[in-house]
PDB file of C-alpha atoms and ligand atoms in Angstrom:
ATOM      1  CA  ASN A  51      92.088 -12.599 116.945  1.00 98.00           C
ATOM      2  CA  TRP A  52      92.863  -9.801 114.538  1.00 98.00           C
ATOM      3  CA  LYS A  53      92.112  -7.130 117.190  1.00 98.00           C
ATOM      4  CA  LEU A  54      91.914  -3.679 115.537  1.00 98.00           C
ATOM      5  CA  HIS A  55      93.420  -4.803 112.218  1.00 98.00           C
ATOM      6  CA  PRO A  56      93.514  -4.551 109.232  1.00 98.00           C
ATOM      7  CA  SER A  57      92.315  -1.184 107.906  1.00 97.00           C
ATOM      8  CA  SER A  58      91.058  -2.314 104.505  1.00 98.00           C
ATOM      9  CA  GLU A  59      88.722  -4.981 103.209  1.00 98.00           C
ATOM     10  CA  ALA A  60      91.300  -6.126 100.647  1.00 98.00           C
ATOM     11  CA  GLU A  61      93.771  -6.873 103.449  1.00 98.00           C
ATOM     12  CA  ALA A  62      91.065  -8.679 105.406  1.00 98.00           C
ATOM     13  CA  ILE A  63      90.469 -10.989 102.451  1.00 98.00           C
ATOM     14  CA  LYS A  64      94.189 -11.690 102.126  1.00 98.00           C
ATOM     15  CA  LEU A  65      94.513 -12.472 105.831  1.00 98.00           C
ATOM     16  CA  ALA A  66      91.451 -14.702 105.828  1.00 98.00           C
ATOM     17  CA  ARG A  67      92.798 -16.699 102.885  1.00 98.00           C
ATOM     18  CA  ALA A  68      96.170 -17.100 104.584  1.00 97.00           C
ATOM     19  CA  SER A  69      94.653 -18.707 107.712  1.00 96.00           C
ATOM     20  CA  ASP A  70      91.771 -20.598 106.153  1.00 98.00           C
ATOM     21  CA  ALA A  71      92.202 -24.080 107.631  1.00 98.00           C
ATOM     22  CA  LYS A  72      90.219 -26.619 109.633  1.00 98.00           C
ATOM     23  CA  ASN A  73      90.219 -26.135 113.421  1.00 96.00           C
ATOM     24  CA  VAL A  74      90.845 -22.415 112.972  1.00 98.00           C
ATOM     25  CA  VAL A  75      88.434 -19.698 114.093  1.00 98.00           C
ATOM     26  CA  ILE A  76      88.977 -16.248 112.633  1.00 98.00           C
ATOM     27  CA  CYS A  77      87.801 -13.286 114.712  1.00 98.00           C
ATOM     28  CA  PRO A  78      87.930 -10.095 112.649  1.00 98.00           C
ATOM     29  CA  PRO A  79      86.520  -6.667 113.579  1.00 98.00           C
ATOM     30  CA  PHE A  80      82.693  -6.661 113.215  1.00 98.00           C
ATOM     31  CA  PRO A  81      82.415  -4.884 109.825  1.00 98.00           C
ATOM     32  CA  TYR A  82      84.535  -7.578 108.125  1.00 98.00           C
ATOM     33  CA  LEU A  83      82.325 -10.482 109.202  1.00 98.00           C
ATOM     34  CA  PRO A  84      80.363 -10.747 105.911  1.00 98.00           C
ATOM     35  CA  THR A  85      83.496 -10.454 103.757  1.00 98.00           C
ATOM     36  CA  VAL A  86      85.499 -12.959 105.781  1.00 98.00           C
ATOM     37  CA  ARG A  87      82.540 -15.336 105.856  1.00 98.00           C
ATOM     38  CA  LYS A  88      82.393 -15.296 102.051  1.00 98.00           C
ATOM     39  CA  THR A  89      86.155 -15.854 101.802  1.00 98.00           C
ATOM     40  CA  LEU A  90      86.494 -18.819 104.181  1.00 98.00           C
ATOM     41  CA  ARG A  91      86.182 -22.404 102.993  1.00 98.00           C
ATOM     42  CA  HIS A  92      87.500 -24.305 106.042  1.00 98.00           C
ATOM     43  CA  ALA A  93      87.898 -22.014 109.054  1.00 98.00           C
ATOM     44  CA  ALA A  94      85.004 -20.927 111.265  1.00 98.00           C
ATOM     45  CA  LEU A  95      84.015 -17.337 111.945  1.00 98.00           C
ATOM     46  CA  GLY A  96      83.978 -15.615 115.334  1.00 98.00           C
ATOM     47  CA  ALA A  97      83.586 -12.159 116.835  1.00 98.00           C
ATOM     48  CA  GLN A  98      85.898 -10.376 119.260  1.00 98.00           C
ATOM     49  CA  ASP A  99      83.069  -9.413 121.590  1.00 98.00           C
ATOM     50  CA  VAL A 100      79.295  -9.575 121.986  1.00 98.00           C
ATOM     51  CA  PHE A 101      76.727  -7.686 124.064  1.00 98.00           C
ATOM     52  CA  TRP A 102      74.538  -9.179 126.810  1.00 97.00           C
ATOM     53  CA  GLU A 103      71.177  -7.994 125.488  1.00 97.00           C
ATOM     54  CA  GLU A 104      69.449  -9.148 122.310  1.00 94.00           C
ATOM     55  CA  GLN A 105      68.160  -5.674 121.422  1.00 95.00           C
ATOM     56  CA  GLY A 106      67.347  -2.278 122.854  1.00 97.00           C
ATOM     57  CA  PRO A 107      68.805   1.156 123.480  1.00 98.00           C
ATOM     58  CA  TYR A 108      72.476   0.092 123.580  1.00 98.00           C
ATOM     59  CA  THR A 109      74.397   2.343 121.210  1.00 98.00           C
ATOM     60  CA  GLY A 110      77.366   0.756 119.565  1.00 97.00           C
ATOM     61  CA  GLU A 111      76.656  -2.787 120.729  1.00 98.00           C
ATOM     62  CA  VAL A 112      76.173  -6.016 118.759  1.00 98.00           C
ATOM     63  CA  SER A 113      73.919  -8.869 119.878  1.00 98.00           C
ATOM     64  CA  PRO A 114      74.395 -12.639 119.646  1.00 97.00           C
ATOM     65  CA  ALA A 115      71.521 -12.846 117.130  1.00 97.00           C
ATOM     66  CA  ILE A 116      73.165 -10.321 114.811  1.00 98.00           C
ATOM     67  CA  LEU A 117      76.447 -12.212 115.015  1.00 98.00           C
ATOM     68  CA  LYS A 118      74.733 -15.477 114.199  1.00 98.00           C
ATOM     69  CA  ASN A 119      72.897 -13.899 111.268  1.00 97.00           C
ATOM     70  CA  PHE A 120      76.262 -12.843 109.891  1.00 97.00           C
ATOM     71  CA  GLY A 121      77.689 -16.335 110.194  1.00 97.00           C
ATOM     72  CA  ALA A 122      79.687 -16.051 113.421  1.00 98.00           C
ATOM     73  CA  ARG A 123      79.681 -19.255 115.452  1.00 98.00           C
ATOM     74  CA  TYR A 124      82.053 -18.075 118.165  1.00 98.00           C
ATOM     75  CA  ALA A 125      82.503 -15.011 120.341  1.00 98.00           C
ATOM     76  CA  ILE A 126      85.545 -14.076 122.381  1.00 98.00           C
ATOM     77  CA  ILE A 127      84.384 -12.692 125.738  1.00 98.00           C
ATOM     78  CA  GLY A 128      86.368 -10.971 128.473  1.00 98.00           C
ATOM     79  CA  HIS A 129      89.579 -10.308 126.574  1.00 98.00           C
ATOM     80  CA  SER A 130      92.026  -8.529 128.876  1.00 98.00           C
ATOM     81  CA  GLU A 131      92.287  -5.611 126.444  1.00 98.00           C
ATOM     82  CA  ARG A 132      88.545  -5.013 126.821  1.00 98.00           C
ATOM     83  CA  ARG A 133      88.801  -5.422 130.579  1.00 98.00           C
ATOM     84  CA  ALA A 134      91.600  -2.819 130.604  1.00 97.00           C
ATOM     85  CA  TRP A 135      90.526  -0.259 127.976  1.00 97.00           C
ATOM     86  CA  LEU A 136      86.739  -0.565 128.138  1.00 97.00           C
ATOM     87  CA  HIS A 137      86.578  -1.292 131.873  1.00 98.00           C
ATOM     88  CA  GLU A 138      84.649  -4.506 131.364  1.00 98.00           C
ATOM     89  CA  THR A 139      83.938  -6.073 134.735  1.00 98.00           C
ATOM     90  CA  ASP A 140      83.489  -9.724 135.662  1.00 98.00           C
ATOM     91  CA  SER A 141      79.835  -8.967 136.226  1.00 97.00           C
ATOM     92  CA  MET A 142      79.429  -7.659 132.635  1.00 98.00           C
ATOM     93  CA  ILE A 143      81.396 -10.617 131.356  1.00 98.00           C
ATOM     94  CA  SER A 144      79.178 -13.096 133.201  1.00 96.00           C
ATOM     95  CA  GLU A 145      76.109 -11.531 131.516  1.00 96.00           C
ATOM     96  CA  LYS A 146      77.780 -11.766 128.122  1.00 97.00           C
ATOM     97  CA  VAL A 147      78.691 -15.423 128.653  1.00 95.00           C
ATOM     98  CA  ARG A 148      75.144 -16.247 129.680  1.00 92.00           C
ATOM     99  CA  THR A 149      73.451 -14.456 126.756  1.00 93.00           C
ATOM    100  CA  ALA A 150      75.886 -15.783 124.166  1.00 94.00           C
ATOM    101  CA  LEU A 151      75.588 -19.407 125.340  1.00 92.00           C
ATOM    102  CA  MET A 152      71.798 -19.183 125.539  1.00 90.00           C
ATOM    103  CA  ALA A 153      71.763 -17.857 121.978  1.00 92.00           C
ATOM    104  CA  GLY A 154      73.806 -20.845 120.817  1.00 93.00           C
ATOM    105  CA  LEU A 155      77.141 -19.140 120.241  1.00 96.00           C
ATOM    106  CA  ARG A 156      80.338 -20.905 121.244  1.00 96.00           C
ATOM    107  CA  VAL A 157      82.158 -18.812 123.809  1.00 97.00           C
ATOM    108  CA  VAL A 158      85.901 -18.312 124.161  1.00 98.00           C
ATOM    109  CA  LEU A 159      86.150 -16.872 127.672  1.00 98.00           C
ATOM    110  CA  CYS A 160      89.489 -15.168 128.358  1.00 98.00           C
ATOM    111  CA  VAL A 161      90.993 -15.182 131.824  1.00 98.00           C
ATOM    112  CA  GLY A 162      94.456 -14.210 132.979  1.00 98.00           C
ATOM    113  CA  GLU A 163      96.407 -12.695 135.827  1.00 98.00           C
ATOM    114  CA  SER A 164      98.588  -9.576 135.932  1.00 97.00           C
ATOM    115  CA  LYS A 165     102.345  -9.533 136.398  1.00 97.00           C
ATOM    116  CA  GLU A 166     101.892  -8.452 140.026  1.00 98.00           C
ATOM    117  CA  VAL A 167      99.821 -11.536 140.801  1.00 98.00           C
ATOM    118  CA  ARG A 168     102.118 -13.903 138.941  1.00 97.00           C
ATOM    119  CA  ARG A 169     105.148 -12.554 140.784  1.00 97.00           C
ATOM    120  CA  LYS A 170     103.667 -14.115 143.922  1.00 98.00           C
ATOM    121  CA  GLY A 171     103.884 -17.529 142.262  1.00 96.00           C
ATOM    122  CA  LEU A 172     101.803 -19.999 140.301  1.00 96.00           C
ATOM    123  CA  ALA A 173      99.590 -20.896 143.273  1.00 97.00           C
ATOM    124  CA  ALA A 174      98.632 -17.234 143.705  1.00 98.00           C
ATOM    125  CA  ALA A 175      97.883 -17.009 139.980  1.00 98.00           C
ATOM    126  CA  GLN A 176      95.705 -20.118 140.227  1.00 98.00           C
ATOM    127  CA  ARG A 177      93.747 -18.614 143.104  1.00 98.00           C
ATOM    128  CA  PHE A 178      93.215 -15.488 141.001  1.00 98.00           C
ATOM    129  CA  ILE A 179      92.036 -17.498 137.986  1.00 98.00           C
ATOM    130  CA  ALA A 180      89.703 -19.614 140.128  1.00 98.00           C
ATOM    131  CA  ALA A 181      88.072 -16.453 141.485  1.00 98.00           C
ATOM    132  CA  GLN A 182      87.826 -14.914 138.015  1.00 98.00           C
ATOM    133  CA  LEU A 183      86.168 -18.047 136.601  1.00 97.00           C
ATOM    134  CA  LYS A 184      83.753 -18.186 139.493  1.00 96.00           C
ATOM    135  CA  GLN A 185      82.563 -14.668 138.731  1.00 96.00           C
ATOM    136  CA  ASP A 186      82.610 -14.921 134.935  1.00 97.00           C
ATOM    137  CA  LEU A 187      80.693 -18.203 134.972  1.00 94.00           C
ATOM    138  CA  LYS A 188      78.328 -17.357 137.790  1.00 91.00           C
ATOM    139  CA  TYR A 189      75.269 -18.243 135.671  1.00 89.00           C
ATOM    140  CA  LEU A 190      76.557 -21.667 134.755  1.00 86.00           C
ATOM    141  CA  ASN A 191      75.845 -24.603 137.000  1.00 74.00           C
ATOM    142  CA  SER A 192      76.345 -28.320 136.779  1.00 67.00           C
ATOM    143  CA  LYS A 193      72.889 -28.655 135.206  1.00 67.00           C
ATOM    144  CA  SER A 194      73.723 -26.347 132.309  1.00 68.00           C
ATOM    145  CA  TYR A 195      75.914 -28.979 130.708  1.00 58.00           C
ATOM    146  CA  ALA A 196      74.416 -28.497 127.253  1.00 63.00           C
ATOM    147  CA  LEU A 197      75.381 -24.843 127.477  1.00 68.00           C
ATOM    148  CA  SER A 198      78.758 -25.306 129.072  1.00 72.00           C
ATOM    149  CA  SER A 199      79.862 -27.790 126.410  1.00 79.00           C
ATOM    150  CA  LYS A 200      79.975 -24.758 124.109  1.00 91.00           C
ATOM    151  CA  LEU A 201      82.466 -23.040 126.369  1.00 94.00           C
ATOM    152  CA  VAL A 202      86.206 -22.843 125.792  1.00 96.00           C
ATOM    153  CA  VAL A 203      88.444 -21.083 128.313  1.00 97.00           C
ATOM    154  CA  ALA A 204      91.493 -19.217 127.021  1.00 98.00           C
ATOM    155  CA  TYR A 205      94.200 -18.792 129.634  1.00 98.00           C
ATOM    156  CA  GLU A 206      95.962 -15.567 128.708  1.00 98.00           C
ATOM    157  CA  PRO A 207      98.387 -14.193 131.297  1.00 98.00           C
ATOM    158  CA  ILE A 208      98.123 -10.441 130.734  1.00 98.00           C
ATOM    159  CA  TRP A 209     101.890  -9.942 130.919  1.00 97.00           C
ATOM    160  CA  ALA A 210     102.412 -12.395 128.047  1.00 97.00           C
ATOM    161  CA  ILE A 211     100.001 -10.760 125.589  1.00 97.00           C
ATOM    162  CA  GLY A 212     101.730  -8.869 122.796  1.00 96.00           C
ATOM    163  CA  THR A 213     105.064  -8.862 124.615  1.00 96.00           C
ATOM    164  CA  GLY A 214     106.911 -11.556 122.668  1.00 96.00           C
ATOM    165  CA  ARG A 215     107.430 -13.388 125.979  1.00 96.00           C
ATOM    166  CA  PRO A 216     105.029 -16.316 126.336  1.00 96.00           C
ATOM    167  CA  ASP A 217     104.509 -18.196 129.581  1.00 96.00           C
ATOM    168  CA  LYS A 218     106.826 -21.145 130.269  1.00 95.00           C
ATOM    169  CA  PRO A 219     105.310 -24.239 128.633  1.00 95.00           C
ATOM    170  CA  GLU A 220     105.283 -26.189 131.930  1.00 96.00           C
ATOM    171  CA  GLU A 221     103.549 -23.370 133.812  1.00 96.00           C
ATOM    172  CA  ALA A 222     100.986 -22.744 131.057  1.00 97.00           C
ATOM    173  CA  ALA A 223     100.283 -26.487 131.042  1.00 97.00           C
ATOM    174  CA  ALA A 224      99.941 -26.549 134.839  1.00 97.00           C
ATOM    175  CA  MET A 225      97.441 -23.706 134.626  1.00 98.00           C
ATOM    176  CA  ALA A 226      95.485 -25.453 131.847  1.00 98.00           C
ATOM    177  CA  ARG A 227      95.326 -28.623 133.971  1.00 97.00           C
ATOM    178  CA  PHE A 228      94.160 -26.574 136.956  1.00 98.00           C
ATOM    179  CA  ILE A 229      91.404 -24.863 134.919  1.00 97.00           C
ATOM    180  CA  LYS A 230      90.180 -28.165 133.479  1.00 96.00           C
ATOM    181  CA  LYS A 231      89.959 -29.756 136.931  1.00 96.00           C
ATOM    182  CA  LEU A 232      88.063 -26.783 138.216  1.00 95.00           C
ATOM    183  CA  LEU A 233      85.590 -26.784 135.300  1.00 93.00           C
ATOM    184  CA  THR A 234      84.956 -30.484 135.804  1.00 91.00           C
ATOM    185  CA  ALA A 235      84.513 -30.150 139.564  1.00 91.00           C
ATOM    186  CA  ARG A 236      82.313 -27.044 139.491  1.00 89.00           C
ATOM    187  CA  TYR A 237      80.261 -27.504 136.338  1.00 86.00           C
ATOM    188  CA  ALA A 238      80.541 -31.266 135.738  1.00 84.00           C
ATOM    189  CA  LEU A 239      82.195 -30.711 132.370  1.00 83.00           C
ATOM    190  CA  PRO A 240      83.641 -34.083 131.345  1.00 82.00           C
ATOM    191  CA  ALA A 241      86.158 -32.857 128.774  1.00 88.00           C
ATOM    192  CA  PRO A 242      86.765 -29.116 129.055  1.00 93.00           C
ATOM    193  CA  LYS A 243      88.993 -27.429 126.492  1.00 95.00           C
ATOM    194  CA  VAL A 244      91.594 -24.837 127.436  1.00 97.00           C
ATOM    195  CA  LEU A 245      93.519 -22.618 125.054  1.00 98.00           C
ATOM    196  CA  TYR A 246      96.687 -20.700 125.817  1.00 98.00           C
ATOM    197  CA  GLY A 247      97.121 -17.139 124.557  1.00 98.00           C
ATOM    198  CA  GLY A 248      99.970 -14.657 124.849  1.00 98.00           C
ATOM    199  CA  SER A 249     102.738 -14.246 122.267  1.00 97.00           C
ATOM    200  CA  VAL A 250     102.104 -17.549 120.483  1.00 98.00           C
ATOM    201  CA  THR A 251     103.879 -17.668 117.119  1.00 97.00           C
ATOM    202  CA  SER A 252     104.689 -20.333 114.545  1.00 95.00           C
ATOM    203  CA  ALA A 253     108.190 -20.428 116.061  1.00 96.00           C
ATOM    204  CA  ASN A 254     107.151 -21.240 119.647  1.00 96.00           C
ATOM    205  CA  ALA A 255     103.776 -23.010 119.261  1.00 95.00           C
ATOM    206  CA  ARG A 256     105.237 -26.508 119.139  1.00 94.00           C
ATOM    207  CA  ARG A 257     107.096 -25.931 122.410  1.00 94.00           C
ATOM    208  CA  ILE A 258     104.022 -24.486 124.112  1.00 92.00           C
ATOM    209  CA  PHE A 259     101.887 -27.470 123.073  1.00 90.00           C
ATOM    210  CA  SER A 260     104.588 -30.017 123.883  1.00 91.00           C
ATOM    211  CA  GLN A 261     103.162 -30.659 127.363  1.00 88.00           C
ATOM    212  CA  GLY A 262      99.951 -32.065 125.894  1.00 90.00           C
ATOM    213  CA  GLU A 263      97.625 -30.200 128.251  1.00 94.00           C
ATOM    214  CA  ILE A 264      96.781 -27.216 126.061  1.00 97.00           C
ATOM    215  CA  ASP A 265      94.123 -27.748 123.395  1.00 96.00           C
ATOM    216  CA  GLY A 266      94.850 -24.785 121.164  1.00 96.00           C
ATOM    217  CA  ALA A 267      96.097 -21.223 120.948  1.00 97.00           C
ATOM    218  CA  LEU A 268      94.477 -17.833 120.962  1.00 98.00           C
ATOM    219  CA  VAL A 269      96.741 -16.009 118.536  1.00 98.00           C
ATOM    220  CA  GLY A 270      96.774 -12.232 118.253  1.00 98.00           C
ATOM    221  CA  GLY A 271      99.753 -10.545 116.613  1.00 97.00           C
ATOM    222  CA  ALA A 272     100.960 -13.636 114.761  1.00 97.00           C
ATOM    223  CA  SER A 273      97.540 -14.073 113.117  1.00 97.00           C
ATOM    224  CA  LEU A 274      98.301 -10.903 111.158  1.00 96.00           C
TER     225      LEU A 274
HETATM  226  P1  PGA B  33      99.185 -11.954 121.117  1.00 57.01           P
HETATM  227  O1  PGA B  33      97.674 -11.731 121.584  1.00 57.01           O
HETATM  228  O2  PGA B  33      99.234 -13.267 120.381  1.00 57.01           O
HETATM  229  O3  PGA B  33      99.477 -10.791 120.207  1.00 57.01           O
HETATM  230  O4  PGA B  33     100.016 -11.959 122.340  1.00 57.01           O
HETATM  231  C1  PGA B  33      96.939 -12.769 122.080  1.00 57.01           C
HETATM  232  C2  PGA B  33      95.515 -12.312 122.283  1.00 57.01           C
HETATM  233  O5  PGA B  33      94.757 -12.144 121.331  1.00 57.01           O
HETATM  234  O6  PGA B  33      95.155 -12.100 123.403  1.00 57.01           O
END
């Protein structure tokens, strides 16, 4: 997740080449999608957001169909920065998840609790995440298996994003286990995938994954 970086196409090409490996998804700002697509040999392409309508009077928005036409296979939805700065609500996010899955995009749905919630303990954070997932996935049901198999949840505690202080590996793993159980119980997903995001770097990734519960990382700053 490159977020709002870099500011030139030449840098985008350099970055794309540096991370071009299997099992990697690169999510650049929208205008770089065609360039990054042409550059990649191994990694997949994703977008940092997507709108919930396919077309219409929605200035500034980008639809799932446009993303697919430009080679994106994934879309991040509900990133905490969009929730904070663009006031995206769970209701908007649920619409985005529905439209993107129906259009055949793979969705990386971001959820995460604030510092205030986490201070009350892991159980309180789990209650928060359960409620967030319920709202963000309100259009999924156990019959939409074909759709939900294209869903990946990224657990990103807000206080760990961009701070250089990731969650404790055991607690991130406990949360991943909790989310997987919940996805299986609520939506009959047999093998849900959960990523961890928040200050993952090449120096700490091994430790974060050491618990075996986390299936991958959503990397922001370190992807640059
Ligand atoms: P970070 O961001 O790796 O810079 O903490 C993670 C993210 O994209 O949310």
